[in-house]
Amino acid sequence: MNNPSLNTHWMPFTPNKGFKASPRMLTGAKGMHWITDDNRQVLDMTAGLWCCNAGHGNPHIAEAIARQARELDYAPCFGFGHPLAFELSERLAHLAPGNLNRVFYTNSGSESVETALKMALAYHHARGEAGRQLFIGRERGYHGVNFGGIAVGGITNNYKAFGQWLPTDHLSHTQDLRRNAFSRGLPLHGGIDMANELEKLIRLHDASRIAAVIIEPISGAGGVLPPPVGYLQRIREICDQHGILLIFDEVICGFGRTGEAFASQTFQVQPDIMTTAKGLTNGAAPMGAVLAGDHVYDAVMEASASGVEFFHGYTYSAHPLACAAAMATLDVYEQDGLYQRGDADGEISQYFERGLHSLKGLPGVIDIRNYSLIAAVEFDAPAGTDIQAMAWEQGLMLRSLGNAIAMSPPLILEKEHVDQTVGILERCIRQHF
Ligand code: PLP
């Protein structure tokens, strides 16, 4: 079928009626660019959905998936295994900071989040603290779309029709436009005070009821909010004082976005559990991985003498094609030096930062913020969708986040791509306001 009807596909997070009236079809992708059905090249400044960190169409990854499909297309992971899953786990454990040595596979960021929340409950249960059932998330936090994730998340539209079915409370978000607008890198003001709000929530709920705090090191879908200086360190300290686990949701930050493999390394704060997905396979196969500290794994293992220790898993956990994609992706990241490419002080990050911040002063722009190769431009009105649409027409893909547009380009970005982006963005902003 060359021209399928658009009616049957109920599209996710999409204004379906709008899309179907004016479709934006992607038919191919190579390097930094998409190819559209009308044969245009569109610059991808979003790495798809924050996932294609090595750019598109990498032959090493494509060949690894094809080879694996011929060799072992599927293997059940309940009670059986296949060597690639163990090999990948060793590699991830080696890459991850501290004692995050136990790897549990999922198929998405949302599933990684559910898995991490359940690990936290299982950990406390195993240690005789089953009363710790409450989670602390954060306003504007995004942790996927499953019931646990929307409960700990802090984006109202994502739960208002569905409810929040986990016991949760939320820290405030960390945006402070009054003091931190137009920050380059980490915002300077307010980090410790913002983190100290956790103490208030602990007084309110009592530590004996709190299982974990879950936060994104840099809040992504909630607007790209890098953590103010000292914030993450202080959250860690408070968690430690009260026996509360700290979960970092690194579904966006992981795999090079902040200049190291993981943001926990960049910001030097060690979580107990870390969720990943997206960049793990460069977006080429659905896969997530949750990395748990040895202490979390050991507690759950030791609590049961025999039988299944953790009643959780997915039919496609450690899917062989996804494992092959992940192994090849890690090869590419390592061989091409992509973890370091996003170094906040590195040449390309600095060029990107300077380019974007040159837009300060344009009509409607109330903030520009970035850490390394993740950034947002915020407006004084919900202009994101319109500017995204105009940019698309001019050959640039951006992410709309309501009042803001976000960028998280593939880490293979070159200066010419920054120049093109800044030029188009400036035209679109002037056109809109
Ligand atoms: N967690 C974070 C921090 C995310 O940014 C996302 C997706 O953007 C998710 C979880 C959910 O991932 P997925 O869409 O793969 O379920």
XYZ file of C-alpha atoms and ligand atoms in Angstrom:
449
model
C 0.000 0.000 0.000
C 1.674 3.223 -1.115
C -0.773 5.706 0.300
C -2.330 4.167 3.405
C -5.278 5.891 5.037
C -4.205 7.882 8.065
C -7.383 7.062 9.952
C -6.495 3.834 11.724
C -3.280 4.765 13.552
C -4.146 6.364 16.934
C -0.978 8.365 17.333
C 0.694 8.854 20.730
C 1.162 12.337 22.233
C -0.056 13.837 18.951
C -2.894 16.152 18.033
C -4.322 13.387 15.807
C -6.772 15.581 13.928
C -4.117 18.208 13.263
C -1.560 15.659 12.082
C -4.009 13.924 9.795
C -5.009 17.229 8.224
C -1.357 18.127 7.664
C 0.906 15.078 8.033
C 4.637 15.285 8.638
C 6.005 12.016 7.283
C 9.525 10.748 7.859
C 10.627 8.190 5.321
C 14.361 7.964 5.919
C 17.196 9.241 8.093
C 20.961 9.546 7.794
C 23.428 11.187 10.147
C 21.995 14.511 11.350
C 19.071 14.516 8.923
C 15.619 13.161 8.304
C 14.291 12.606 4.826
C 10.631 13.418 4.341
C 8.016 11.966 2.004
C 8.356 15.051 -0.198
C 12.098 14.417 -0.365
C 13.253 17.235 1.859
C 16.201 16.980 4.247
C 15.323 18.141 7.765
C 17.991 18.781 10.371
C 17.318 16.691 13.472
C 18.046 18.851 16.510
C 16.169 16.501 18.845
C 17.917 13.158 18.231
C 14.448 11.816 17.486
C 12.898 11.753 20.931
C 16.183 12.412 22.765
C 17.454 8.993 21.699
C 19.530 8.864 18.486
C 22.695 10.151 20.136
C 25.014 8.763 17.459
C 22.893 10.145 14.640
C 20.813 8.117 12.226
C 21.449 5.088 10.080
C 24.693 3.974 11.651
C 25.760 0.921 9.581
C 27.462 -0.855 12.505
C 24.229 -0.839 14.498
C 22.081 -1.791 11.503
C 24.330 -4.723 10.636
C 24.417 -5.970 14.231
C 20.616 -6.093 14.362
C 20.376 -7.874 11.008
C 23.031 -10.428 11.991
C 21.336 -11.132 15.297
C 17.944 -11.612 13.629
C 19.446 -14.396 11.529
C 21.297 -16.027 14.433
C 18.886 -15.948 17.404
C 15.717 -13.982 16.773
C 14.193 -14.407 20.194
C 15.003 -16.032 23.497
C 12.802 -16.130 26.593
C 14.411 -14.586 29.614
C 12.270 -16.193 32.304
C 14.334 -19.123 33.493
C 16.498 -19.122 30.336
C 19.191 -16.815 29.066
C 21.329 -15.963 26.079
C 24.983 -14.921 26.280
C 24.582 -11.468 24.738
C 22.337 -10.344 27.612
C 25.055 -11.164 30.137
C 27.784 -9.643 28.006
C 25.812 -6.398 27.676
C 25.128 -6.348 31.422
C 28.822 -6.584 32.205
C 29.543 -3.797 29.809
C 26.847 -1.535 31.257
C 27.909 -2.258 34.834
C 31.452 -1.337 33.868
C 30.298 1.902 32.279
C 28.022 2.927 35.145
C 29.264 4.691 38.264
C 29.889 3.097 41.658
C 28.106 -0.086 42.553
C 25.365 0.039 39.898
C 26.321 -3.456 38.860
C 22.976 -5.226 38.454
C 21.160 -4.778 35.184
C 17.467 -5.473 34.589
C 16.146 -5.127 31.034
C 12.939 -3.482 29.914
C 11.614 -2.236 26.586
C 11.227 1.466 27.234
C 11.850 4.307 29.617
C 8.374 3.940 31.091
C 9.007 0.307 31.887
C 12.396 1.165 33.351
C 10.671 3.562 35.715
C 8.062 1.007 36.813
C 10.855 -1.492 37.338
C 12.902 0.924 39.438
C 9.912 1.797 41.630
C 9.185 -1.887 42.190
C 12.841 -2.548 42.979
C 12.686 0.135 45.657
C 9.593 -1.434 47.211
C 11.119 -4.911 46.992
C 14.320 -3.658 48.653
C 12.529 -2.199 51.665
C 10.195 -5.184 51.910
C 13.193 -7.524 51.900
C 14.781 -5.567 54.733
C 11.688 -5.667 56.925
C 10.611 -2.096 56.146
C 7.500 -2.833 54.106
C 5.922 0.355 55.455
C 8.102 2.358 53.070
C 5.622 2.643 50.199
C 5.548 6.323 49.399
C 7.519 7.929 46.585
C 8.719 11.481 46.247
C 8.780 12.789 42.684
C 9.022 16.331 41.432
C 6.805 18.933 39.874
C 7.389 18.962 36.080
C 9.167 15.614 36.346
C 8.535 13.196 33.472
C 8.884 9.496 34.148
C 6.971 7.972 31.276
C 3.325 7.145 30.956
C 2.617 4.028 32.958
C 0.705 4.265 36.225
C 3.747 4.451 38.484
C 5.492 6.918 36.216
C 2.549 9.311 35.956
C 2.081 9.200 39.728
C 5.670 10.195 40.520
C 5.723 12.497 37.498
C 4.668 16.084 37.814
C 3.067 16.975 34.494
C -0.630 17.529 35.092
C -1.920 16.635 31.618
C -0.323 13.213 31.918
C -2.424 12.176 34.905
C -5.463 14.366 35.092
C -7.672 11.849 33.229
C -6.058 8.775 34.770
C -5.371 9.472 38.443
C -2.252 9.039 40.525
C -2.452 5.571 41.971
C 0.738 5.367 43.958
C 1.198 7.099 47.278
C 3.322 10.064 46.279
C 4.320 13.588 47.096
C 6.329 15.986 44.993
C 9.198 18.384 45.411
C 8.897 21.723 43.668
C 10.543 22.057 40.286
C 13.864 23.873 40.167
C 13.126 26.667 37.726
C 13.707 30.130 39.167
C 13.327 32.637 36.357
C 13.862 35.553 38.696
C 17.353 34.496 39.716
C 18.479 31.933 37.163
C 17.112 33.030 33.761
C 19.599 32.733 30.881
C 21.880 30.382 32.820
C 24.653 28.748 30.853
C 25.225 25.360 32.398
C 24.076 24.818 35.960
C 21.993 27.638 37.436
C 23.870 29.270 40.293
C 21.147 30.175 42.751
C 18.938 28.355 45.204
C 20.073 24.739 44.853
C 20.478 23.953 48.541
C 17.222 25.623 49.600
C 15.288 23.818 46.887
C 16.740 20.481 47.954
C 16.022 21.188 51.607
C 12.342 21.086 50.741
C 12.782 17.324 50.909
C 13.279 17.619 54.667
C 9.888 19.261 54.937
C 8.248 16.384 53.048
C 10.048 13.889 55.276
C 8.724 15.661 58.398
C 5.255 15.565 56.884
C 5.188 11.907 55.879
C 7.834 10.384 58.163
C 10.907 8.692 56.737
C 9.620 5.266 57.791
C 6.945 5.597 55.079
C 9.139 6.800 52.222
C 10.656 4.306 49.780
C 12.502 6.526 47.340
C 12.998 9.883 45.737
C 12.934 9.760 41.938
C 14.239 12.637 39.852
C 15.764 13.295 36.473
C 19.239 14.816 36.956
C 18.209 17.273 34.233
C 14.466 17.477 33.924
C 13.843 16.956 30.196
C 10.262 16.811 28.948
C 9.221 19.154 31.775
C 11.185 21.935 30.107
C 14.938 21.157 30.244
C 15.809 22.258 33.768
C 19.451 21.652 34.692
C 19.870 21.213 38.452
C 21.029 24.309 40.334
C 24.495 24.022 41.835
C 24.524 21.777 44.924
C 20.933 20.559 44.486
C 21.580 16.921 43.598
C 24.315 16.558 46.224
C 21.994 17.874 48.933
C 19.148 15.560 47.857
C 21.588 12.634 48.130
C 22.675 13.692 51.623
C 19.117 13.935 52.881
C 18.175 10.558 51.401
C 21.200 9.011 53.115
C 20.253 10.505 56.467
C 16.823 8.862 56.282
C 17.410 5.497 54.601
C 15.547 6.655 51.488
C 16.671 5.319 48.116
C 17.599 7.771 45.383
C 16.530 6.869 41.860
C 17.985 8.858 38.977
C 15.874 8.677 35.866
C 18.581 8.928 33.216
C 16.373 7.941 30.305
C 17.324 11.211 28.598
C 20.574 12.094 30.379
C 22.183 8.693 29.909
C 24.640 7.817 27.149
C 26.539 11.017 26.598
C 24.031 13.817 26.848
C 26.018 15.582 29.615
C 29.590 14.859 28.553
C 30.009 11.549 30.355
C 28.214 8.270 29.907
C 25.781 9.232 32.693
C 24.760 12.487 34.352
C 25.421 10.942 37.752
C 29.085 10.894 36.713
C 29.033 14.431 35.366
C 27.398 15.746 38.539
C 29.210 13.296 40.817
C 26.170 12.096 42.675
C 25.663 8.371 43.086
C 22.090 7.069 42.881
C 20.968 3.723 44.316
C 19.059 2.878 41.150
C 19.328 4.353 37.669
C 16.870 4.049 34.809
C 17.973 4.171 31.188
C 16.492 3.580 27.711
C 16.570 5.697 24.526
C 20.298 6.200 23.835
C 21.012 2.659 24.999
C 20.293 1.405 21.481
C 20.584 4.780 19.771
C 16.825 4.473 19.316
C 17.327 1.638 16.814
C 15.508 -0.986 18.906
C 13.153 -0.582 21.866
C 15.111 -1.266 25.028
C 15.576 0.039 28.539
C 17.868 -1.036 31.346
C 17.635 -0.403 35.055
C 20.925 -0.442 36.898
C 20.604 -1.247 40.576
C 23.218 -0.944 43.273
C 24.681 -4.153 44.675
C 23.012 -3.382 48.006
C 19.582 -3.294 46.345
C 20.124 -6.546 44.472
C 21.709 -8.323 47.426
C 18.883 -7.398 49.794
C 16.256 -8.758 47.384
C 18.262 -11.935 46.669
C 18.979 -12.650 50.310
C 15.356 -12.284 51.348
C 14.222 -15.450 49.628
C 15.848 -18.829 50.138
C 14.769 -20.218 46.774
C 12.413 -19.559 43.890
C 11.789 -16.329 42.014
C 13.188 -13.430 44.048
C 11.638 -10.541 42.105
C 8.198 -11.089 40.599
C 8.691 -8.824 37.647
C 9.809 -9.042 34.009
C 8.776 -8.619 30.409
C 8.415 -11.088 27.536
C 10.908 -8.967 25.640
C 13.342 -8.273 28.493
C 16.854 -8.612 27.041
C 15.459 -9.208 23.550
C 18.373 -10.478 21.425
C 17.875 -7.867 18.679
C 17.840 -5.080 21.252
C 20.923 -6.507 22.976
C 22.731 -6.618 19.630
C 21.673 -3.035 18.918
C 22.879 -1.920 22.358
C 26.254 -3.664 22.047
C 26.847 -2.065 18.654
C 25.674 1.314 19.944
C 28.134 1.196 22.829
C 30.887 0.353 20.307
C 30.007 3.454 18.309
C 29.840 5.730 21.361
C 33.237 4.487 22.514
C 34.984 4.412 19.159
C 33.732 7.836 18.096
C 34.361 9.433 21.509
C 30.725 10.458 21.774
C 30.472 10.354 25.582
C 33.053 13.135 25.763
C 31.731 15.063 22.779
C 28.986 16.606 24.882
C 31.436 17.836 27.520
C 30.005 21.124 28.748
C 33.379 22.859 28.320
C 34.119 21.182 25.004
C 34.264 23.028 21.702
C 30.950 21.946 20.229
C 28.952 22.389 23.460
C 30.390 25.864 23.910
C 29.616 26.752 20.303
C 26.053 25.468 20.698
C 25.681 27.376 23.967
C 26.986 30.652 22.487
C 24.797 30.253 19.402
C 21.612 29.709 21.347
C 22.275 32.406 23.923
C 22.788 34.886 21.070
C 18.992 34.733 20.708
C 18.602 36.565 24.025
C 16.764 39.821 23.468
C 14.516 38.537 20.666
C 10.819 39.320 21.135
C 8.972 36.903 23.425
C 12.122 35.136 24.697
C 12.157 35.031 28.506
C 14.785 32.351 29.088
C 17.457 30.339 27.324
C 19.047 27.529 29.293
C 21.298 24.643 28.487
C 23.652 22.128 29.924
C 26.050 20.855 27.359
C 24.022 19.553 24.385
C 20.547 19.829 25.857
C 18.770 23.163 25.764
C 15.502 25.052 25.792
C 14.330 28.471 24.687
C 11.316 29.675 26.663
C 8.735 32.230 25.537
C 6.263 34.433 27.348
C 3.394 32.603 25.590
C 2.651 29.045 24.410
C 4.494 29.536 21.129
C 6.255 26.153 21.050
C 3.897 24.364 18.659
C 3.806 27.234 16.193
C 7.562 27.689 16.184
C 8.079 23.947 15.844
C 5.747 23.944 12.800
C 7.481 26.922 11.179
C 10.912 25.416 11.785
C 9.802 22.145 10.232
C 8.788 23.997 7.068
C 12.250 25.558 7.004
C 14.071 22.241 7.402
C 14.597 21.977 11.153
C 13.089 19.588 13.698
C 12.643 20.989 17.205
C 10.679 19.664 20.179
C 7.740 21.728 21.356
C 7.159 21.880 25.110
C 4.290 24.372 25.339
C 5.911 27.660 26.255
C 9.301 26.405 25.202
C 11.100 24.602 22.446
C 13.744 22.032 23.365
C 16.831 20.744 21.614
C 18.929 17.646 22.262
C 20.860 17.125 19.027
C 22.715 13.958 18.125
C 26.187 14.156 19.635
C 27.713 14.127 16.147
C 26.517 17.714 15.692
C 28.884 20.089 13.854
C 29.171 23.873 13.973
C 27.365 24.292 10.644
C 24.302 22.597 12.205
C 24.376 25.030 15.105
C 24.561 27.979 12.683
C 21.662 26.650 10.653
C 19.575 26.094 13.796
C 20.227 29.535 15.226
C 19.407 31.173 11.898
C 16.111 29.343 11.422
C 15.135 29.773 15.053
C 15.702 33.496 14.913
C 13.531 33.814 11.788
C 10.767 31.705 13.342
C 10.762 33.668 16.595
C 10.608 37.005 14.751
C 7.856 35.664 12.500
C 5.790 34.469 15.458
C 6.076 37.431 17.838
N 11.806 8.916 31.809
C 12.258 10.035 31.219
C 13.163 10.940 31.984
C 11.900 10.342 29.911
O 12.320 11.472 29.348
C 11.074 9.448 29.217
C 10.687 9.728 27.819
O 10.887 10.794 27.298
C 10.622 8.300 29.867
C 11.009 8.060 31.156
C 9.714 7.356 29.163
O 10.359 6.696 28.145
P 9.523 5.900 27.037
O 8.840 6.917 26.192
O 10.573 5.123 26.308
O 8.564 5.011 27.746
